[in-house]
Amino acid sequence: MWIHPPRLGFLKVLETCPFSYIKLNQKFGYEWNDEMSIAEYWSNKNSGIWTGRLLLKYNYKIIGEEKIMTDVGELECKVISATANSTIGKSTLLAYFNDKYGFVRLEYKLFTGTEININRGVHLFTYYNILI
C-alpha cells in the first residue's frame, strides 16, 4: 500500500523522496526495493537539477513498531525507513503506519538537508513543518 505525497507549491520537492509505502502483513525487518524514473519537469533548485529522466532507486525496511501521539490520540504504528538514491543525492523517509488510519506521520529529509514533517490531521494530512 502506498500513497503519493502532496506536490503542491514547495512540496513538489518531495518528488525526489521515497513514497509512503508499506507491504502489509510483513514482519519487522522485512526489506524490499523499488525504482522509478521522473521527468526533468521536476528538476529545480530546491529538489535538484538534472536533465532528461532521473532514476530513483528506493530501499524500504519495516524497522519496528512505535506508539506516537496524534490528534486522534496515541496510536500504535509500524515504522518504515526508506531511502531514495539517485545521481543528485540521497533522500530519506521515516513513515508511521497505523492499521486503522493508514500513514499518520511522514518525516522526510531531502539530500539538501531540508526536513519536511507531515502529520495526519483529523480529516487529512493538514500539518506541514518544514525545516530549512
Short mmCIF file of C-alpha atoms in Angstrom, two decimals:
data_model
loop_
_atom_site.label_atom_id
_atom_site.label_comp_id
_atom_site.label_asym_id
_atom_site.label_seq_id
_atom_site.Cartn_x
_atom_site.Cartn_y
_atom_site.Cartn_z
CA MET A 1 0.00 0.00 0.00
CA TRP A 2 1.39 3.40 -0.90
CA ILE A 3 0.21 6.96 -1.19
CA HIS A 4 1.51 9.72 -3.39
CA PRO A 5 2.88 12.62 -1.32
CA PRO A 6 1.46 16.11 -1.86
CA ARG A 7 3.08 18.03 -4.71
CA LEU A 8 1.54 21.49 -4.31
CA GLY A 9 3.88 24.51 -4.30
CA PHE A 10 7.10 23.95 -2.37
CA LEU A 11 6.10 20.35 -1.64
CA LYS A 12 6.93 19.39 -5.22
CA VAL A 13 10.44 18.80 -3.80
CA LEU A 14 9.04 15.53 -2.41
CA GLU A 15 9.14 14.08 -5.93
CA THR A 16 12.77 13.03 -5.30
CA CYS A 17 11.90 11.32 -2.00
CA PRO A 18 10.62 7.80 -1.30
CA PHE A 19 6.87 7.30 -1.42
CA SER A 20 4.93 6.32 1.71
CA TYR A 21 4.89 2.58 1.09
CA ILE A 22 4.24 -0.49 3.23
CA LYS A 23 3.90 -4.14 2.37
CA LEU A 24 1.06 -5.29 4.60
CA ASN A 25 1.28 -8.49 6.68
CA GLN A 26 5.09 -8.45 6.73
CA LYS A 27 7.25 -8.87 9.84
CA PHE A 28 9.72 -6.41 11.31
CA GLY A 29 12.95 -6.50 9.37
CA TYR A 30 11.20 -7.12 6.05
CA GLU A 31 13.02 -5.21 3.31
CA TRP A 32 12.23 -4.51 -0.35
CA ASN A 33 13.41 -2.37 -3.26
CA ASP A 34 11.68 -0.42 -5.98
CA GLU A 35 12.63 2.18 -8.57
CA MET A 36 11.09 4.89 -10.67
CA SER A 37 12.31 7.48 -13.13
CA ILE A 38 10.98 11.02 -13.06
CA ALA A 39 10.89 13.66 -15.74
CA GLU A 40 13.11 16.72 -15.97
CA TYR A 41 9.91 18.72 -15.35
CA TRP A 42 10.50 18.17 -11.58
CA SER A 43 14.08 19.49 -11.73
CA ASN A 44 14.54 22.76 -9.82
CA LYS A 45 16.94 24.45 -7.38
CA ASN A 46 15.07 23.13 -4.31
CA SER A 47 14.79 19.47 -5.30
CA GLY A 48 17.89 19.19 -7.51
CA ILE A 49 18.90 19.92 -11.05
CA TRP A 50 19.13 17.22 -13.71
CA THR A 51 18.50 16.82 -17.42
CA GLY A 52 16.45 14.09 -19.02
CA ARG A 53 14.96 11.48 -16.70
CA LEU A 54 16.23 10.89 -13.15
CA LEU A 55 16.30 7.29 -11.89
CA LEU A 56 15.37 6.93 -8.22
CA LYS A 57 16.32 3.64 -6.54
CA TYR A 58 14.28 3.01 -3.40
CA ASN A 59 15.00 0.80 -0.41
CA TYR A 60 12.32 0.18 2.23
CA LYS A 61 12.51 -1.64 5.56
CA ILE A 62 9.97 -2.19 8.33
CA ILE A 63 12.16 -1.29 11.32
CA GLY A 64 9.79 -1.61 14.25
CA GLU A 65 6.66 -0.51 15.98
CA GLU A 66 6.17 2.66 17.99
CA LYS A 67 3.38 4.42 19.86
CA ILE A 68 3.05 8.03 18.78
CA MET A 69 0.75 10.83 19.90
CA THR A 70 -1.54 12.21 17.21
CA ASP A 71 -4.57 14.48 17.13
CA VAL A 72 -6.77 11.37 17.43
CA GLY A 73 -4.82 10.08 20.44
CA GLU A 74 -1.97 7.65 20.93
CA LEU A 75 -1.58 5.24 18.02
CA GLU A 76 0.44 2.06 17.59
CA CYS A 77 2.34 2.38 14.31
CA LYS A 78 4.65 0.30 12.18
CA VAL A 79 7.73 2.35 11.29
CA ILE A 80 9.16 2.13 7.79
CA SER A 81 12.60 3.51 6.95
CA ALA A 82 13.08 4.37 3.28
CA THR A 83 15.78 5.86 1.07
CA ALA A 84 15.80 7.19 -2.47
CA ASN A 85 19.21 7.19 -4.16
CA SER A 86 19.94 8.94 -7.44
CA THR A 87 22.69 10.84 -9.23
CA ILE A 88 21.68 14.04 -7.39
CA GLY A 89 21.90 12.51 -3.90
CA LYS A 90 20.04 10.56 -1.23
CA SER A 91 16.71 11.44 0.40
CA THR A 92 15.12 9.59 3.31
CA LEU A 93 11.71 8.99 4.83
CA LEU A 94 10.52 7.64 8.16
CA ALA A 95 6.87 6.68 7.68
CA TYR A 96 4.50 5.77 10.52
CA PHE A 97 1.63 3.46 9.53
CA ASN A 98 -1.41 2.68 11.67
CA ASP A 99 -3.74 -0.17 10.69
CA LYS A 100 -6.87 1.97 11.16
CA TYR A 101 -5.74 5.40 9.91
CA GLY A 102 -3.00 4.49 7.43
CA PHE A 103 0.07 6.73 7.23
CA VAL A 104 -0.15 9.22 10.09
CA ARG A 105 3.33 10.75 10.14
CA LEU A 106 5.88 11.27 7.37
CA GLU A 107 9.36 12.58 8.21
CA TYR A 108 11.32 13.46 5.07
CA LYS A 109 14.94 14.51 4.79
CA LEU A 110 15.97 15.75 1.36
CA PHE A 111 19.50 15.33 0.04
CA THR A 112 19.87 19.11 0.52
CA GLY A 113 19.37 18.72 4.28
CA THR A 114 15.85 20.19 4.21
CA GLU A 115 13.47 18.35 6.55
CA ILE A 116 9.72 18.17 5.97
CA ASN A 117 7.39 16.57 8.50
CA ILE A 118 3.77 15.86 7.62
CA ASN A 119 1.31 14.75 10.29
CA ARG A 120 -2.18 13.44 9.66
CA GLY A 121 -4.92 15.82 10.75
CA VAL A 122 -8.35 14.70 11.89
CA HIS A 123 -9.60 14.64 8.30
CA LEU A 124 -6.46 14.66 6.18
CA PHE A 125 -2.76 15.50 6.21
CA THR A 126 -3.03 19.07 7.43
CA TYR A 127 0.14 19.98 9.29
CA TYR A 128 3.40 20.70 7.49
CA ASN A 129 6.58 21.51 9.35
CA ILE A 130 9.38 22.50 7.01
CA LEU A 131 12.87 22.92 8.45
CA ILE A 132 15.48 24.53 6.23
#
